[in-house]
PDB file of C-alpha atoms and ligand atoms in Angstrom:
ATOM      1  CA  MET A   1      89.293 111.816  83.402  1.00 43.00           C
ATOM      2  CA  TYR A   2      87.529 108.594  84.261  1.00 43.00           C
ATOM      3  CA  ASN A   3      84.391 109.260  86.280  1.00 44.00           C
ATOM      4  CA  GLN A   4      82.063 106.325  86.179  1.00 45.00           C
ATOM      5  CA  PRO A   5      79.640 106.176  89.095  1.00 41.00           C
ATOM      6  CA  THR A   6      80.913 104.238  92.077  1.00 42.00           C
ATOM      7  CA  MET A   7      79.372 100.907  92.915  1.00 40.00           C
ATOM      8  CA  GLU A   8      78.601 101.664  96.524  1.00 43.00           C
ATOM      9  CA  ALA A   9      77.474  98.802  98.720  1.00 50.00           C
ATOM     10  CA  GLN A  10      76.943  96.502  95.801  1.00 57.00           C
ATOM     11  CA  HIS A  11      78.048  93.537  97.835  1.00 63.00           C
ATOM     12  CA  PRO A  12      76.801  94.129 101.349  1.00 62.00           C
ATOM     13  CA  HIS A  13      77.168  90.485 102.285  1.00 74.00           C
ATOM     14  CA  ARG A  14      80.867  90.363 102.802  1.00 81.00           C
ATOM     15  CA  SER A  15      82.436  90.575 106.218  1.00 81.00           C
ATOM     16  CA  THR A  16      86.114  90.450 105.266  1.00 91.00           C
ATOM     17  CA  GLY A  17      88.007  93.189 103.436  1.00 95.00           C
ATOM     18  CA  ILE A  18      90.118  92.398 100.394  1.00 97.00           C
ATOM     19  CA  VAL A  19      93.805  93.296 100.294  1.00 98.00           C
ATOM     20  CA  PHE A  20      94.834  94.597  96.864  1.00 98.00           C
ATOM     21  CA  VAL A  21      98.484  95.042  95.965  1.00 98.00           C
ATOM     22  CA  ILE A  22      99.691  97.068  93.011  1.00 98.00           C
ATOM     23  CA  SER A  23     103.319  96.965  91.934  1.00 97.00           C
ATOM     24  CA  GLY A  24     105.097  98.401  88.971  1.00 94.00           C
ATOM     25  CA  PRO A  25     108.579  99.615  88.159  1.00 91.00           C
ATOM     26  CA  SER A  26     109.418 103.225  88.902  1.00 86.00           C
ATOM     27  CA  GLY A  27     107.888 105.199  86.025  1.00 85.00           C
ATOM     28  CA  SER A  28     105.059 102.717  85.355  1.00 89.00           C
ATOM     29  CA  GLY A  29     102.519 105.330  86.418  1.00 90.00           C
ATOM     30  CA  LYS A  30     101.193 103.710  89.599  1.00 93.00           C
ATOM     31  CA  GLY A  31     100.209 107.042  91.101  1.00 92.00           C
ATOM     32  CA  SER A  32      98.398 108.212  87.958  1.00 94.00           C
ATOM     33  CA  VAL A  33      96.328 105.027  87.870  1.00 96.00           C
ATOM     34  CA  VAL A  34      95.724 104.604  91.576  1.00 96.00           C
ATOM     35  CA  ARG A  35      94.770 108.174  92.482  1.00 94.00           C
ATOM     36  CA  PRO A  36      91.721 108.602  90.197  1.00 94.00           C
ATOM     37  CA  ALA A  37      90.642 105.020  90.787  1.00 91.00           C
ATOM     38  CA  MET A  38      90.633 105.633  94.524  1.00 92.00           C
ATOM     39  CA  GLU A  39      88.793 108.932  94.193  1.00 93.00           C
ATOM     40  CA  ALA A  40      86.019 107.098  92.373  1.00 92.00           C
ATOM     41  CA  ASP A  41      85.818 104.305  94.932  1.00 94.00           C
ATOM     42  CA  SER A  42      85.108 105.316  98.492  1.00 91.00           C
ATOM     43  CA  ARG A  43      85.182 101.682  99.597  1.00 92.00           C
ATOM     44  CA  LEU A  44      88.854 101.290  98.839  1.00 96.00           C
ATOM     45  CA  GLY A  45      91.272 102.461 101.514  1.00 96.00           C
ATOM     46  CA  TYR A  46      94.958 103.191 101.017  1.00 97.00           C
ATOM     47  CA  SER A  47      97.715 101.720 103.107  1.00 98.00           C
ATOM     48  CA  VAL A  48     100.156 104.493 104.009  1.00 98.00           C
ATOM     49  CA  SER A  49     103.661 103.019 104.092  1.00 98.00           C
ATOM     50  CA  ALA A  50     106.543 104.009 106.296  1.00 98.00           C
ATOM     51  CA  THR A  51     109.767 104.946 104.551  1.00 98.00           C
ATOM     52  CA  THR A  52     113.214 106.259 105.299  1.00 98.00           C
ATOM     53  CA  ARG A  53     113.334 108.014 101.915  1.00 97.00           C
ATOM     54  CA  PRO A  54     113.292 111.811 102.235  1.00 96.00           C
ATOM     55  CA  PRO A  55     110.020 113.456 101.141  1.00 96.00           C
ATOM     56  CA  ARG A  56     109.803 114.626  97.527  1.00 92.00           C
ATOM     57  CA  GLU A  57     108.263 117.968  96.715  1.00 91.00           C
ATOM     58  CA  GLY A  58     104.525 117.634  97.261  1.00 93.00           C
ATOM     59  CA  ASP A  59     104.786 114.566  99.498  1.00 95.00           C
ATOM     60  CA  VAL A  60     102.611 114.855 102.587  1.00 97.00           C
ATOM     61  CA  HIS A  61     103.523 113.069 105.823  1.00 98.00           C
ATOM     62  CA  GLY A  62     100.695 110.717 106.775  1.00 97.00           C
ATOM     63  CA  ARG A  63      99.043 110.883 103.356  1.00 96.00           C
ATOM     64  CA  ASP A  64     101.739 109.682 100.936  1.00 95.00           C
ATOM     65  CA  TYR A  65     104.053 108.090 103.468  1.00 98.00           C
ATOM     66  CA  TRP A  66     105.025 108.126 107.088  1.00 98.00           C
ATOM     67  CA  PHE A  67     108.505 109.605 106.763  1.00 98.00           C
ATOM     68  CA  VAL A  68     110.612 108.089 109.526  1.00 98.00           C
ATOM     69  CA  SER A  69     114.255 107.793 110.508  1.00 98.00           C
ATOM     70  CA  THR A  70     116.154 104.536 110.054  1.00 98.00           C
ATOM     71  CA  GLU A  71     116.033 104.054 113.847  1.00 98.00           C
ATOM     72  CA  GLU A  72     112.262 104.504 113.923  1.00 98.00           C
ATOM     73  CA  PHE A  73     111.874 102.135 110.992  1.00 98.00           C
ATOM     74  CA  GLU A  74     114.008  99.468 112.625  1.00 98.00           C
ATOM     75  CA  ALA A  75     112.113  99.827 115.878  1.00 98.00           C
ATOM     76  CA  MET A  76     108.835  99.212 114.034  1.00 98.00           C
ATOM     77  CA  VAL A  77     110.257  96.092 112.393  1.00 98.00           C
ATOM     78  CA  ALA A  78     111.662  94.816 115.706  1.00 98.00           C
ATOM     79  CA  ALA A  79     108.299  95.361 117.405  1.00 98.00           C
ATOM     80  CA  GLY A  80     106.584  93.257 114.746  1.00 98.00           C
ATOM     81  CA  GLU A  81     104.591  96.262 113.532  1.00 98.00           C
ATOM     82  CA  MET A  82     105.342  95.729 109.821  1.00 98.00           C
ATOM     83  CA  LEU A  83     103.283  93.423 107.663  1.00 98.00           C
ATOM     84  CA  GLU A  84     106.123  93.439 105.131  1.00 98.00           C
ATOM     85  CA  HIS A  85     109.193  95.535 104.531  1.00 98.00           C
ATOM     86  CA  ALA A  86     111.928  95.904 101.935  1.00 98.00           C
ATOM     87  CA  TYR A  87     115.046  97.763 100.971  1.00 97.00           C
ATOM     88  CA  TYR A  88     114.627  99.517  97.639  1.00 94.00           C
ATOM     89  CA  ALA A  89     116.881 101.998  95.800  1.00 89.00           C
ATOM     90  CA  GLY A  90     118.790 102.892  98.930  1.00 92.00           C
ATOM     91  CA  HIS A  91     115.852 103.296 101.305  1.00 97.00           C
ATOM     92  CA  ARG A  92     113.590 101.210 103.490  1.00 98.00           C
ATOM     93  CA  TYR A  93     109.882 100.844 102.911  1.00 98.00           C
ATOM     94  CA  GLY A  94     107.293  98.972 104.955  1.00 98.00           C
ATOM     95  CA  THR A  95     103.569  98.460 105.419  1.00 98.00           C
ATOM     96  CA  PRO A  96     102.290  99.074 108.964  1.00 98.00           C
ATOM     97  CA  LYS A  97     100.375  95.959 109.972  1.00 98.00           C
ATOM     98  CA  LYS A  98      97.582  97.412 112.111  1.00 98.00           C
ATOM     99  CA  PRO A  99      95.630  99.450 109.511  1.00 97.00           C
ATOM    100  CA  VAL A 100      95.628  96.513 107.094  1.00 98.00           C
ATOM    101  CA  GLU A 101      94.468  94.045 109.724  1.00 97.00           C
ATOM    102  CA  ALA A 102      91.774  96.461 110.906  1.00 97.00           C
ATOM    103  CA  ALA A 103      90.507  97.007 107.357  1.00 96.00           C
ATOM    104  CA  VAL A 104      90.297  93.281 106.646  1.00 95.00           C
ATOM    105  CA  ALA A 105      88.557  92.587 109.960  1.00 94.00           C
ATOM    106  CA  GLU A 106      86.035  95.381 109.400  1.00 92.00           C
ATOM    107  CA  GLY A 107      85.221  94.381 105.822  1.00 91.00           C
ATOM    108  CA  ARG A 108      86.948  97.360 104.196  1.00 94.00           C
ATOM    109  CA  ASP A 109      89.082  96.810 101.113  1.00 96.00           C
ATOM    110  CA  ILE A 110      92.582  98.233 101.192  1.00 98.00           C
ATOM    111  CA  LEU A 111      95.235  98.917  98.565  1.00 98.00           C
ATOM    112  CA  LEU A 112      98.973  98.522  99.076  1.00 98.00           C
ATOM    113  CA  GLU A 113     101.219 100.244  96.551  1.00 98.00           C
ATOM    114  CA  ILE A 114     104.444  98.323  97.098  1.00 98.00           C
ATOM    115  CA  GLU A 115     107.393  96.832  95.229  1.00 96.00           C
ATOM    116  CA  ILE A 116     107.964  93.168  94.467  1.00 96.00           C
ATOM    117  CA  GLN A 117     109.884  92.026  97.562  1.00 96.00           C
ATOM    118  CA  GLY A 118     106.981  93.318  99.636  1.00 98.00           C
ATOM    119  CA  ALA A 119     104.406  91.781  97.286  1.00 98.00           C
ATOM    120  CA  ARG A 120     106.109  88.405  97.770  1.00 97.00           C
ATOM    121  CA  GLN A 121     105.827  88.743 101.556  1.00 98.00           C
ATOM    122  CA  ILE A 122     102.157  89.698 101.266  1.00 98.00           C
ATOM    123  CA  ARG A 123     101.482  86.655  99.076  1.00 97.00           C
ATOM    124  CA  ALA A 124     103.002  84.467 101.805  1.00 97.00           C
ATOM    125  CA  ALA A 125     101.274  86.197 104.730  1.00 96.00           C
ATOM    126  CA  LEU A 126      97.882  86.757 103.096  1.00 96.00           C
ATOM    127  CA  PRO A 127      97.303  84.200 100.332  1.00 95.00           C
ATOM    128  CA  GLU A 128      93.878  85.723  99.580  1.00 95.00           C
ATOM    129  CA  ALA A 129      95.422  89.050  98.579  1.00 98.00           C
ATOM    130  CA  VAL A 130      95.017  90.151  94.962  1.00 98.00           C
ATOM    131  CA  LEU A 131      98.278  91.138  93.268  1.00 98.00           C
ATOM    132  CA  ILE A 132      98.218  93.457  90.276  1.00 98.00           C
ATOM    133  CA  LEU A 133     101.224  94.284  88.123  1.00 97.00           C
ATOM    134  CA  LEU A 134     101.271  97.572  86.226  1.00 96.00           C
ATOM    135  CA  LEU A 135     103.588  97.949  83.244  1.00 95.00           C
ATOM    136  CA  PRO A 136     103.987 100.557  80.529  1.00 91.00           C
ATOM    137  CA  PRO A 137     103.841  99.146  76.991  1.00 90.00           C
ATOM    138  CA  GLY A 138     107.630  99.019  76.658  1.00 89.00           C
ATOM    139  CA  ALA A 139     111.060  99.871  78.042  1.00 87.00           C
ATOM    140  CA  ARG A 140     111.297 103.186  76.224  1.00 87.00           C
ATOM    141  CA  GLU A 141     108.068 104.536  77.785  1.00 87.00           C
ATOM    142  CA  LEU A 142     109.225 103.389  81.195  1.00 85.00           C
ATOM    143  CA  SER A 143     112.519 105.269  81.095  1.00 84.00           C
ATOM    144  CA  GLN A 144     110.905 108.333  79.576  1.00 86.00           C
ATOM    145  CA  ARG A 145     108.301 108.539  82.310  1.00 86.00           C
ATOM    146  CA  LEU A 146     110.792 108.009  85.078  1.00 84.00           C
ATOM    147  CA  ARG A 147     112.922 110.854  83.746  1.00 85.00           C
ATOM    148  CA  SER A 148     110.063 113.196  82.922  1.00 84.00           C
ATOM    149  CA  ARG A 149     108.858 113.153  86.526  1.00 76.00           C
ATOM    150  CA  GLY A 150     111.753 115.470  87.278  1.00 75.00           C
ATOM    151  CA  THR A 151     111.758 114.803  90.999  1.00 74.00           C
ATOM    152  CA  ASP A 152     114.662 112.377  91.243  1.00 78.00           C
ATOM    153  CA  SER A 153     118.407 112.856  90.981  1.00 85.00           C
ATOM    154  CA  GLU A 154     120.311 111.104  88.182  1.00 86.00           C
ATOM    155  CA  ALA A 155     121.752 108.689  90.755  1.00 87.00           C
ATOM    156  CA  ALA A 156     118.268 107.851  92.066  1.00 84.00           C
ATOM    157  CA  ILE A 157     117.000 107.349  88.508  1.00 86.00           C
ATOM    158  CA  MET A 158     119.844 104.950  87.727  1.00 86.00           C
ATOM    159  CA  GLU A 159     119.183 102.979  90.902  1.00 86.00           C
ATOM    160  CA  ARG A 160     115.559 102.618  89.891  1.00 85.00           C
ATOM    161  CA  GLU A 161     116.463 101.553  86.362  1.00 86.00           C
ATOM    162  CA  ALA A 162     118.825  98.954  87.812  1.00 85.00           C
ATOM    163  CA  ALA A 163     115.815  97.331  89.492  1.00 86.00           C
ATOM    164  CA  TYR A 164     113.845  96.899  86.244  1.00 89.00           C
ATOM    165  CA  ALA A 165     115.134  93.440  85.266  1.00 89.00           C
ATOM    166  CA  SER A 166     114.325  91.827  88.608  1.00 89.00           C
ATOM    167  CA  GLU A 167     110.959  93.610  88.731  1.00 90.00           C
ATOM    168  CA  LEU A 168     109.978  92.284  85.306  1.00 93.00           C
ATOM    169  CA  ALA A 169     111.152  88.783  86.219  1.00 93.00           C
ATOM    170  CA  ALA A 170     108.712  88.735  89.147  1.00 95.00           C
ATOM    171  CA  TRP A 171     105.632  88.609  86.909  1.00 96.00           C
ATOM    172  CA  PRO A 172     104.582  85.018  87.822  1.00 97.00           C
ATOM    173  CA  LEU A 173     103.838  86.224  91.354  1.00 97.00           C
ATOM    174  CA  TYR A 174     100.938  88.373  90.178  1.00 98.00           C
ATOM    175  CA  ASP A 175      97.258  87.637  89.520  1.00 98.00           C
ATOM    176  CA  TYR A 176      96.605  90.427  87.019  1.00 98.00           C
ATOM    177  CA  LEU A 177      98.522  92.510  84.512  1.00 97.00           C
ATOM    178  CA  VAL A 178      97.434  96.032  83.605  1.00 97.00           C
ATOM    179  CA  ILE A 179      99.256  97.696  80.715  1.00 95.00           C
ATOM    180  CA  ASN A 180      99.474 101.423  81.169  1.00 94.00           C
ATOM    181  CA  ASP A 181      99.331 102.470  77.531  1.00 93.00           C
ATOM    182  CA  ASP A 182      96.281 104.709  77.555  1.00 94.00           C
ATOM    183  CA  LEU A 183      95.783 106.092  81.073  1.00 95.00           C
ATOM    184  CA  ASP A 184      91.965 106.029  81.095  1.00 96.00           C
ATOM    185  CA  ARG A 185      91.957 102.467  79.868  1.00 96.00           C
ATOM    186  CA  ALA A 186      94.491 101.440  82.514  1.00 97.00           C
ATOM    187  CA  ILE A 187      92.336 103.027  85.235  1.00 96.00           C
ATOM    188  CA  GLU A 188      89.289 101.214  83.906  1.00 96.00           C
ATOM    189  CA  GLN A 189      91.131  97.889  83.827  1.00 97.00           C
ATOM    190  CA  PHE A 190      92.384  98.375  87.358  1.00 97.00           C
ATOM    191  CA  ARG A 191      88.847  99.129  88.542  1.00 97.00           C
ATOM    192  CA  SER A 192      87.503  96.107  86.673  1.00 97.00           C
ATOM    193  CA  VAL A 193      89.898  93.860  88.556  1.00 97.00           C
ATOM    194  CA  ILE A 194      88.653  95.293  91.828  1.00 97.00           C
ATOM    195  CA  ASP A 195      85.013  94.856  90.851  1.00 95.00           C
ATOM    196  CA  ALA A 196      85.595  91.294  89.668  1.00 96.00           C
ATOM    197  CA  GLU A 197      87.327  90.327  92.902  1.00 96.00           C
ATOM    198  CA  ARG A 198      84.477  91.843  94.906  1.00 94.00           C
ATOM    199  CA  SER A 199      82.056  89.651  92.957  1.00 92.00           C
ATOM    200  CA  ARG A 200      83.775  86.360  93.737  1.00 93.00           C
ATOM    201  CA  VAL A 201      81.326  83.921  95.305  1.00 92.00           C
ATOM    202  CA  SER A 202      84.071  82.627  97.579  1.00 90.00           C
ATOM    203  CA  ARG A 203      84.378  86.081  99.180  1.00 91.00           C
ATOM    204  CA  LEU A 204      80.651  86.639  99.694  1.00 91.00           C
ATOM    205  CA  ASP A 205      78.211  85.393 102.259  1.00 88.00           C
ATOM    206  CA  ILE A 206      75.652  84.272  99.695  1.00 90.00           C
ATOM    207  CA  GLN A 207      73.556  82.404 102.239  1.00 89.00           C
ATOM    208  CA  ALA A 208      73.001  85.561 104.298  1.00 88.00           C
ATOM    209  CA  PHE A 209      72.029  87.381 101.118  1.00 88.00           C
ATOM    210  CA  LEU A 210      69.511  84.673 100.193  1.00 91.00           C
ATOM    211  CA  ASP A 211      68.138  84.473 103.724  1.00 90.00           C
ATOM    212  CA  GLN A 212      67.490  88.184 103.683  1.00 88.00           C
ATOM    213  CA  ASN A 213      66.327  88.780 100.129  1.00 90.00           C
ATOM    214  CA  TYR A 214      64.846  85.459  99.046  1.00 93.00           C
ATOM    215  CA  ARG A 215      62.947  84.482 102.162  1.00 93.00           C
ATOM    216  CA  GLY A 216      60.183  81.965 101.452  1.00 91.00           C
ATOM    217  CA  VAL A 217      61.527  80.865  98.067  1.00 91.00           C
TER     218      VAL A 217
HETATM  219  P1  5GP B   1     108.966 105.823  95.821  1.00 84.03           P
HETATM  220  O1  5GP B   1     110.239 106.135  96.535  1.00 84.03           O
HETATM  221  O2  5GP B   1     109.069 106.089  94.332  1.00 84.03           O
HETATM  222  O3  5GP B   1     107.772 106.473  96.444  1.00 84.03           O
HETATM  223  O4  5GP B   1     108.729 104.256  95.962  1.00 84.03           O
HETATM  224  C1  5GP B   1     109.706 103.362  95.543  1.00 84.03           C
HETATM  225  C2  5GP B   1     109.124 101.961  95.485  1.00 84.03           C
HETATM  226  O5  5GP B   1     108.805 101.508  96.796  1.00 84.03           O
HETATM  227  C3  5GP B   1     107.830 101.867  94.678  1.00 84.03           C
HETATM  228  O6  5GP B   1     107.905 100.712  93.860  1.00 84.03           O
HETATM  229  C4  5GP B   1     106.779 101.727  95.730  1.00 84.03           C
HETATM  230  O7  5GP B   1     105.656 101.017  95.254  1.00 84.03           O
HETATM  231  C5  5GP B   1     107.523 100.929  96.781  1.00 84.03           C
HETATM  232  N1  5GP B   1     106.924 101.022  98.114  1.00 84.03           N
HETATM  233  C6  5GP B   1     106.242 102.041  98.665  1.00 84.03           C
HETATM  234  N2  5GP B   1     105.825 101.725  99.896  1.00 84.03           N
HETATM  235  C7  5GP B   1     106.239 100.458 100.126  1.00 84.03           C
HETATM  236  C8  5GP B   1     106.095  99.545 101.229  1.00 84.03           C
HETATM  237  O8  5GP B   1     105.488  99.818 102.249  1.00 84.03           O
HETATM  238  N3  5GP B   1     106.675  98.333 101.101  1.00 84.03           N
HETATM  239  C9  5GP B   1     107.354  97.956  99.979  1.00 84.03           C
HETATM  240  N4  5GP B   1     107.859  96.731  99.953  1.00 84.03           N
HETATM  241  N5  5GP B   1     107.495  98.778  98.931  1.00 84.03           N
HETATM  242  C10 5GP B   1     106.954 100.012  98.999  1.00 84.03           C
END
């Protein structure tokens, strides 16, 4: 398991949080990469999506998703409470706007684990967002992983496989590609992207840093 020390408060001179998006076809291993990376990084929050999909075994309401009815979902969309939303494999998924806006305003970074239609909407709404695409090394690994999860019906698996071609075709939308071949390496790459984006001069208040730490020079 990857357990490098966290880089707490390395960039104190930043007032705006960064929105990170990770997408990958079903079976790409998003959860396996994101979970340990988040555990090692207390400065990265997670955007809990709303969905009309029924909970899988082990899913926790409010942690993995907000599990809502179609009526509740539609009411949230109508009230303008969704930052983005999409229909995927027979169910609706959406990102509640408020927690993301609050994180950005308070300087906290936040991760959205969403599919490509949502990623496209985020790119349009928040051009500064960082979009990361996660792919297994090849089609065979992808199908194997999807099936080995053992939590989906055959019909659900086939619906997810049917989305592969359009998901792969969306690659030009993304800023970074992480290949999930070796899990530890994929986690490290994902964390490197986050660190690099946090180091961008354009995101930092360098003048405040100099005023505070280089006074008199
Ligand atoms: P699952 O049902 O396997 O949890 O998720 C199915 C797909 O929906 C995944 O690709 C996941 O990343 C995506 N997804 C989860 N939450 C959201 C969301 O809020 N918006 C969008 N557009 N996609 C989401």
